[in-house]
Amino acid sequence: MAKSLRCILDPFHAQKKNPDVDLLLYNLYTPFLWRSLSAANPMVRINASSILARTFPLRNPNLGSIHLKEVNDKTVECLSSLLNDNDHKARVAGCNATVHILAMTWDALSVEDIRNLLTIIIIKHAKDASSSAVRAQAVNGICQLLDAPETHGVLKPLLPFLGDLIHDRVEKVRLATVKLLLKLKKTKGFKYYHTVPSSHLLSRLAAEGEQVKSTTGPVASALTELLSNSFFPLNAVPSEQMRRTLSFLDNDPQAARVFYSNIGYQLEIRSVSKLIVLFIKTLKLAVAKDVKDATANNKDDSFSTDESSFDGTDSQGEDTESDVDIVVGSNTKLMSEIAHNMLTLLNSIANDLEDPENEGCFDFIQQEIRSDSILDICKHFEAKSIGGNFKALPFTSSKNDCQRICASLLSCSRFVKVDDRDGLRQYLFDRLEAYSKLPATEWNGKEIIPYLSVFFLWSMNRDVARSLSNSISSLFYKDEDIVFLPVSEKSNRGKRKQHGISEMKQTPDSFPNLPGGLSIEIVSTVLRGSDSSCLLIRNSLVSCEESITMLLNALEKATIAAEEIISGSTLVNCHEKDSIELILSACEAFGRLSIHKEAYKTTTPLDLNPQGRSLLSWLSKRAIPSIISKLSSEDASSPFKNLNLSRISAIGTRESASPVPLSPLILQPPRRRSNVSTTPSKVDTSFVSMERQGGRYIVHNHAADTQKALVMVIALLKSAFGLFGDWLMVGGQGGDDIISNVKEWTKIFDCAVVGVDVKMELLPSYCRFVAIIAHTCSDISLLKELFNLDFSQQGNNCIEEFMEAGFKYILETKTEREKRFSDVVQILVNNLRFPDESEEEISKLEEFVNCQKVAVKVMLKMVTASKIGLVALADTLSQNLSKNNAQTSSVHDKLLVLLLDHYKDEQGVFGELKESVFRHITSKCVTPQIFQSIQNVSRDEIMS
């Protein structure tokens, strides 16, 4: 309503300079405006402040200057009141009104009044910790005042007080501060770095890349615009541009990464293309200098042209020569930053390069980014990474830096001309073939992924998927099994088998078949990796129905092998020591790939697919009963003999950022076209550290077959807990079916085998799964099984740490927190106990807590540490006592008495506990102990 009325009255406000209109407004607003500015309702004050700003000065034009001074004084008084208002919205409105009045009628107020008002805005509002809106409005208001030249003299010494807001925790405040700096940059007589020093700007720019989800966010983009002339001046000669660029990359690489992530979207494509060419020429120059230093007697003239044309001129000045001293191949850190940012710039203009209007820019880039150029630089730094004969100079060569250089350059091969790719393609084939000949212990998926990503950039994803599928199928090949079934194959079983075998034969021009173990390592790395190469490959695979189906068909054979191992069958071609690990890794990849395929769809909700339901049923009805039956038979046979399970039985030993659970599925995925326009969200990693500490397998090579079969089941259960937990975290459905099946899985906790601690092995993953179920499905029924577990024989300090992490995650809910505490406490109270009839010996709350089972003890500590938990615990105990249950009344009565005694000195908590007792306990169930604990309360009051 207020906004609509202002729209009607604004034409009158615009004609305020007309004496008749001015008088009309005075007669209209005077009766109620001043009173409204001090009204009790904050919305009335806010709306009144807007009218005050539009009608200032609210005067009678027929009266003299004395009347005008009274109006001004009254206005300043009202503005000061609004600026110091208790309501943050009123403070924002007061700031807005003050800025509007000062900007329009700066000379109307006295110098003292102006100073007082600005002091409140700049000193007080800019530091208002209670409201980010107040801080943002303070900055925006000062930015608006800069439009009035008469304000500059007063504002100039005050602006540095706003500089700290560049690091504000709220993005809109930081963005307002950067916009203020941009305004200062364009305003004559001001230097933005006098308000915020350059070192703080670079620190903020780097922080925007680390602490914010996107490096191209609004603050990072605005900072890039602010600093663009400093690090890439458009009007400077190329040598000066490159000098500043190299200095920036060398001194502050983190900030430079964010800068070049945004600069490509702000400059013209011609300028970005020139910078990309300068980057590739710099890499060539560095390699030339490195080679020249290594072979001093053989000067390489082939790079002399590049060196002389480095700055786009015929020669370089003396200053430029000294500036490029850091441009040597031995400075691998700088070289990796150059290569990375060159790739970033290329990706930022990739779509624009496809426009026919920018064909000239594309040709200009392709003249430098050639197949031979990429090969020369990659070979050089590959040699350095394995210890080539290159002098270190003042820099330290890093193998990781060399690998990053090669990865970035290979990703740039997307922009190489199609008819110029043959040499690079053959080089990649040779590298893959050489890598496949290495011992399995030297395989590292992270090193080979950049080479594979090139083929996905060239739209060869089907060729790569077919090669990986054939390799994996051959690893688990059996005579009676189908090796590989392409999506398009419609013939009978015999023909499919023959077709699969023939496809495994490599033709001269086909993608090379890699060893099965290496192929599994590649797929696992792609599924758990977060770098750009892994994301590219993963998205390409999931978006292509044919590619993902080929891989799922091949990986399915590992799940069949796992089932045979658990059932005790003989596994053909799987007697090597590392075969079990490969099976588990393949099962992991199978489950993860299925999850990614389903989550990649845009259809909502995400229904649990047949593969997931099959896994649930398989574990509940076949795997778990099978191992329980095996443990009950002393003469059970198994193919596990002298296998080294140390890698799969010790979580944390694998080289990965976070342990990924294994997840076998046993049915072929449905062959239907998926919607590939979105990708799944990143799942929660709150329990990664807990899971890292979880593996404590003590199974050795000389262990019995039954032990090792149990290890397989444990690994599969860890896989399932992780898989279905992640499925629920990305919004997957089917929580009820998952919970009902998990309750069947918990039967394995009762299995006892010498050398295998089932409870300790499954505890981290089970705690994580229980916490995820509580958050996503609001179901805490699985806590009951956790409370029943007895860890008295383990004596491991990590147990409490695992449980505390899970319980903390369960209780951290933003909605219905009291209900969550109440539900948890109900389960907790039902598991309380007095061990060894020690009731009379317990006199303190701490002693009572320590005599409980581990899970009960940990939860009891967390509940009693929270006021909400204490009240819920007292309520539940009191309610149970009011029911007069003889089996539990003793322990509940004891705990309630101990709580009252423990918190008797804390009046607030003690009062809450007493109120709980009075609400639920009747005179029939008041025990002497409770009566004695509630001091200051008469017996008659309790009875009443």
PDB file of N, CA and C in Angstrom, residues 458 498 654 788 892:
ATOM      1  N   TRP A 458      38.207 -35.003 -28.366  1.00  0.00           N
ATOM      2  CA  TRP A 458      38.065 -35.249 -29.796  1.00  0.00           C
ATOM      3  C   TRP A 458      36.837 -36.100 -30.112  1.00  0.00           C
ATOM      4  N   GLN A 498      30.965 -64.552 -30.110  1.00  0.00           N
ATOM      5  CA  GLN A 498      31.982 -64.442 -31.152  1.00  0.00           C
ATOM      6  C   GLN A 498      32.301 -62.989 -31.445  1.00  0.00           C
ATOM      7  N   ARG A 654      44.880 -46.455   0.245  1.00  0.00           N
ATOM      8  CA  ARG A 654      44.785 -46.140  -1.181  1.00  0.00           C
ATOM      9  C   ARG A 654      45.064 -44.667  -1.406  1.00  0.00           C
ATOM     10  N   ASN A 788      22.894 -51.236  20.811  1.00  0.00           N
ATOM     11  CA  ASN A 788      22.980 -52.595  21.339  1.00  0.00           C
ATOM     12  C   ASN A 788      24.358 -53.213  21.173  1.00  0.00           C
ATOM     13  N   HIS A 892      15.871 -45.339  35.779  1.00  0.00           N
ATOM     14  CA  HIS A 892      15.371 -44.019  35.402  1.00  0.00           C
ATOM     15  C   HIS A 892      15.313 -43.089  36.599  1.00  0.00           C
TER      16      HIS A 892
END
